GROMACS .gro file of C-alpha atoms in nm:
model
  202
    1UNK     CA    1  17.897   6.109   9.826
    2UNK     CA    2  17.617   6.318   9.802
    3UNK     CA    3  17.409   6.011   9.694
    4UNK     CA    4  17.483   5.872  10.040
    5UNK     CA    5  17.374   6.194  10.234
    6UNK     CA    6  17.075   6.173  10.020
    7UNK     CA    7  16.997   5.818  10.126
    8UNK     CA    8  17.057   5.846  10.486
    9UNK     CA    9  16.863   6.166  10.528
   10UNK     CA   10  16.586   5.996  10.340
   11UNK     CA   11  16.601   5.683  10.574
   12UNK     CA   12  16.585   5.908  10.889
   13UNK     CA   13  16.251   6.071  10.766
   14UNK     CA   14  16.090   5.757  10.656
   15UNK     CA   15  16.163   5.618  10.991
   16UNK     CA   16  16.023   5.923  11.168
   17UNK     CA   17  15.728   5.911  10.960
   18UNK     CA   18  15.653   5.564  11.026
   19UNK     CA   19  15.725   5.637  11.393
   20UNK     CA   20  15.511   5.927  11.420
   21UNK     CA   21  15.196   5.687  11.244
   22UNK     CA   22  15.267   5.411  11.502
   23UNK     CA   23  15.222   5.664  11.796
   24UNK     CA   24  14.929   5.789  11.610
   25UNK     CA   25  14.779   5.429  11.585
   26UNK     CA   26  14.841   5.377  11.967
   27UNK     CA   27  14.676   5.682  12.072
   28UNK     CA   28  14.367   5.588  11.884
   29UNK     CA   29  14.345   5.241  11.983
   30UNK     CA   30  14.407   5.376  12.348
   31UNK     CA   31  14.156   5.625  12.340
   32UNK     CA   32  13.891   5.397  12.172
   33UNK     CA   33  13.910   5.144  12.420
   34UNK     CA   34  13.915   5.393  12.735
   35UNK     CA   35  13.595   5.523  12.571
   36UNK     CA   36  13.409   5.210  12.558
   37UNK     CA   37  13.494   5.109  12.877
   38UNK     CA   38  13.443   5.424  13.057
   39UNK     CA   39  13.236   5.675  12.817
   40UNK     CA   40  12.992   5.496  12.608
   41UNK     CA   41  12.621   5.352  12.752
   42UNK     CA   42  12.623   5.101  12.855
   43UNK     CA   43  13.005   5.059  12.939
   44UNK     CA   44  13.163   4.774  12.747
   45UNK     CA   45  13.411   4.497  12.865
   46UNK     CA   46  13.670   4.349  12.642
   47UNK     CA   47  13.521   3.996  12.494
   48UNK     CA   48  13.796   3.808  12.702
   49UNK     CA   49  13.723   3.975  13.010
   50UNK     CA   50  13.323   3.868  12.934
   51UNK     CA   51  13.431   3.518  12.900
   52UNK     CA   52  13.564   3.539  13.259
   53UNK     CA   53  13.284   3.750  13.402
   54UNK     CA   54  13.046   3.607  13.650
   55UNK     CA   55  12.741   3.844  13.479
   56UNK     CA   56  12.499   3.570  13.266
   57UNK     CA   57  12.522   3.848  12.954
   58UNK     CA   58  12.763   4.087  13.005
   59UNK     CA   59  12.840   4.413  12.701
   60UNK     CA   60  13.106   4.359  12.557
   61UNK     CA   61  13.331   4.487  12.262
   62UNK     CA   62  13.506   4.262  11.990
   63UNK     CA   63  13.884   4.362  11.909
   64UNK     CA   64  13.919   4.298  11.478
   65UNK     CA   65  14.296   4.266  11.440
   66UNK     CA   66  14.331   4.604  11.689
   67UNK     CA   67  14.207   4.818  11.426
   68UNK     CA   68  13.836   4.812  11.484
   69UNK     CA   69  13.609   4.774  11.797
   70UNK     CA   70  13.221   4.635  11.743
   71UNK     CA   71  12.991   4.621  12.002
   72UNK     CA   72  12.661   4.444  11.884
   73UNK     CA   73  12.380   4.553  12.083
   74UNK     CA   74  12.114   4.308  12.017
   75UNK     CA   75  12.351   4.029  12.127
   76UNK     CA   76  12.166   3.887  12.360
   77UNK     CA   77  11.793   3.915  12.218
   78UNK     CA   78  11.565   3.631  12.229
   79UNK     CA   79  11.615   3.404  11.932
   80UNK     CA   80  11.951   3.558  11.785
   81UNK     CA   81  12.152   3.253  11.877
   82UNK     CA   82  11.918   3.058  11.632
   83UNK     CA   83  12.017   3.250  11.347
   84UNK     CA   84  12.314   3.222  11.086
   85UNK     CA   85  12.634   3.403  11.166
   86UNK     CA   86  12.748   3.594  10.836
   87UNK     CA   87  13.054   3.438  10.688
   88UNK     CA   88  13.335   3.591  10.479
   89UNK     CA   89  13.178   3.670  10.149
   90UNK     CA   90  12.834   3.716  10.205
   91UNK     CA   91  12.699   4.019  10.092
   92UNK     CA   92  12.492   4.205  10.350
   93UNK     CA   93  12.291   4.506  10.308
   94UNK     CA   94  12.316   4.796  10.596
   95UNK     CA   95  12.156   5.100  10.712
   96UNK     CA   96  12.397   5.330  10.883
   97UNK     CA   97  12.509   5.659  10.986
   98UNK     CA   98  12.867   5.752  10.989
   99UNK     CA   99  13.058   5.996  11.179
  100UNK     CA  100  13.409   6.101  11.287
  101UNK     CA  101  13.469   5.995  11.626
  102UNK     CA  102  13.609   6.220  11.893
  103UNK     CA  103  13.623   5.972  12.187
  104UNK     CA  104  13.282   6.097  12.309
  105UNK     CA  105  12.933   6.034  12.284
  106UNK     CA  106  12.772   6.096  11.944
  107UNK     CA  107  12.429   6.172  12.044
  108UNK     CA  108  12.452   6.545  11.975
  109UNK     CA  109  12.726   6.443  11.649
  110UNK     CA  110  12.543   6.475  11.308
  111UNK     CA  111  12.703   6.236  11.076
  112UNK     CA  112  12.963   6.272  10.760
  113UNK     CA  113  12.723   6.013  10.591
  114UNK     CA  114  12.407   5.842  10.635
  115UNK     CA  115  12.132   5.654  10.434
  116UNK     CA  116  11.880   5.613  10.737
  117UNK     CA  117  11.577   5.791  10.617
  118UNK     CA  118  11.507   5.954  10.931
  119UNK     CA  119  11.892   6.079  10.970
  120UNK     CA  120  11.887   6.235  10.625
  121UNK     CA  121  11.546   6.435  10.672
  122UNK     CA  122  11.660   6.585  10.984
  123UNK     CA  123  11.994   6.735  10.884
  124UNK     CA  124  11.760   6.862  10.605
  125UNK     CA  125  11.519   7.024  10.790
  126UNK     CA  126  11.788   7.172  11.047
  127UNK     CA  127  11.962   7.337  10.751
  128UNK     CA  128  12.304   7.207  10.917
  129UNK     CA  129  12.662   7.267  10.783
  130UNK     CA  130  12.625   6.900  10.571
  131UNK     CA  131  12.431   6.890  10.203
  132UNK     CA  132  12.277   6.531  10.209
  133UNK     CA  133  12.062   6.600   9.908
  134UNK     CA  134  12.288   6.348   9.650
  135UNK     CA  135  12.347   6.061   9.935
  136UNK     CA  136  12.142   5.753   9.852
  137UNK     CA  137  11.919   5.635  10.059
  138UNK     CA  138  11.941   5.304   9.928
  139UNK     CA  139  12.093   5.023  10.158
  140UNK     CA  140  12.487   4.983  10.094
  141UNK     CA  141  12.604   4.644  10.000
  142UNK     CA  142  12.926   4.520  10.150
  143UNK     CA  143  13.086   4.194  10.114
  144UNK     CA  144  13.138   4.088  10.456
  145UNK     CA  145  13.525   3.994  10.530
  146UNK     CA  146  13.635   4.238  10.228
  147UNK     CA  147  14.002   4.361  10.246
  148UNK     CA  148  13.879   4.628   9.968
  149UNK     CA  149  13.640   4.925  10.018
  150UNK     CA  150  13.558   5.029  10.392
  151UNK     CA  151  13.746   4.738  10.529
  152UNK     CA  152  13.698   4.783  10.876
  153UNK     CA  153  13.357   4.773  10.855
  154UNK     CA  154  13.310   4.485  10.598
  155UNK     CA  155  13.528   4.281  10.834
  156UNK     CA  156  13.275   4.362  11.115
  157UNK     CA  157  13.020   4.189  10.961
  158UNK     CA  158  13.170   3.884  10.987
  159UNK     CA  159  12.994   3.654  11.342
  160UNK     CA  160  12.692   3.900  11.285
  161UNK     CA  161  12.342   3.806  11.218
  162UNK     CA  162  12.099   3.955  10.994
  163UNK     CA  163  11.886   4.238  11.235
  164UNK     CA  164  12.171   4.340  11.441
  165UNK     CA  165  12.269   4.659  11.528
  166UNK     CA  166  12.616   4.721  11.565
  167UNK     CA  167  12.840   4.992  11.645
  168UNK     CA  168  13.230   4.981  11.501
  169UNK     CA  169  13.490   5.207  11.600
  170UNK     CA  170  13.773   5.244  11.375
  171UNK     CA  171  14.116   5.400  11.411
  172UNK     CA  172  14.202   5.584  11.046
  173UNK     CA  173  14.378   5.286  10.891
  174UNK     CA  174  14.077   5.042  10.946
  175UNK     CA  175  13.824   5.273  10.832
  176UNK     CA  176  14.019   5.472  10.503
  177UNK     CA  177  14.373   5.481  10.541
  178UNK     CA  178  14.533   5.849  10.472
  179UNK     CA  179  14.326   5.931  10.224
  180UNK     CA  180  14.060   6.255  10.310
  181UNK     CA  181  13.707   6.127  10.213
  182UNK     CA  182  13.453   6.352  10.198
  183UNK     CA  183  13.437   6.532  10.564
  184UNK     CA  184  13.662   6.308  10.745
  185UNK     CA  185  13.983   6.486  10.786
  186UNK     CA  186  14.330   6.269  10.712
  187UNK     CA  187  14.375   6.007  10.944
  188UNK     CA  188  14.072   6.064  11.156
  189UNK     CA  189  13.922   5.788  11.389
  190UNK     CA  190  13.551   5.675  11.293
  191UNK     CA  191  13.265   5.553  11.415
  192UNK     CA  192  12.970   5.341  11.199
  193UNK     CA  193  12.633   5.294  11.404
  194UNK     CA  194  12.431   5.010  11.157
  195UNK     CA  195  12.161   4.788  11.122
  196UNK     CA  196  12.179   4.462  10.868
  197UNK     CA  197  11.885   4.457  10.702
  198UNK     CA  198  11.947   4.172  10.482
  199UNK     CA  199  12.182   3.898  10.418
  200UNK     CA  200  12.301   3.673  10.104
  201UNK     CA  201  12.478   3.382  10.137
  202UNK     CA  202  12.756   3.356   9.940
   0.00000   0.00000   0.00000
């Protein structure tokens, strides 16, 4: 009889935990969309809305599996339509700034990780709470469309082009899952702003 009660209690706790995670995910998704459509500069619309827009070049975001939201700032740059889009399996080198995202502008926020020379130099000069001394200044190489490390960022690379300036806003599940990574609190949404430096075709 005790085993039956134990199983019942564990089932209730598991269900409650799953519901809490679902509620958190929904909150993060809703908050990211609200920011992109009202707080982001320029204000963005969804890709579906852009397809129906009367504007010639409306700035828009793309939803990747409802967990990551991508904006390509260079989407309408001259000559970009002649470039070959990145495909799953391509190796991509990026320069980035990565932030814990609080649904507000990142202008005055320090990144928790970067490999941009100017960002690292600024952090060292200002003597902030971060110590980037051991951060690599080499480009970060990722496999586009990979389900492994940095899931949301690697998924966001598919469809981009070499030279693109990209912003990706991710729920915690698309970023690191439940893990605590460096300065990133558990289950925090994150934002990555990056430049695609080089694409090596698969």
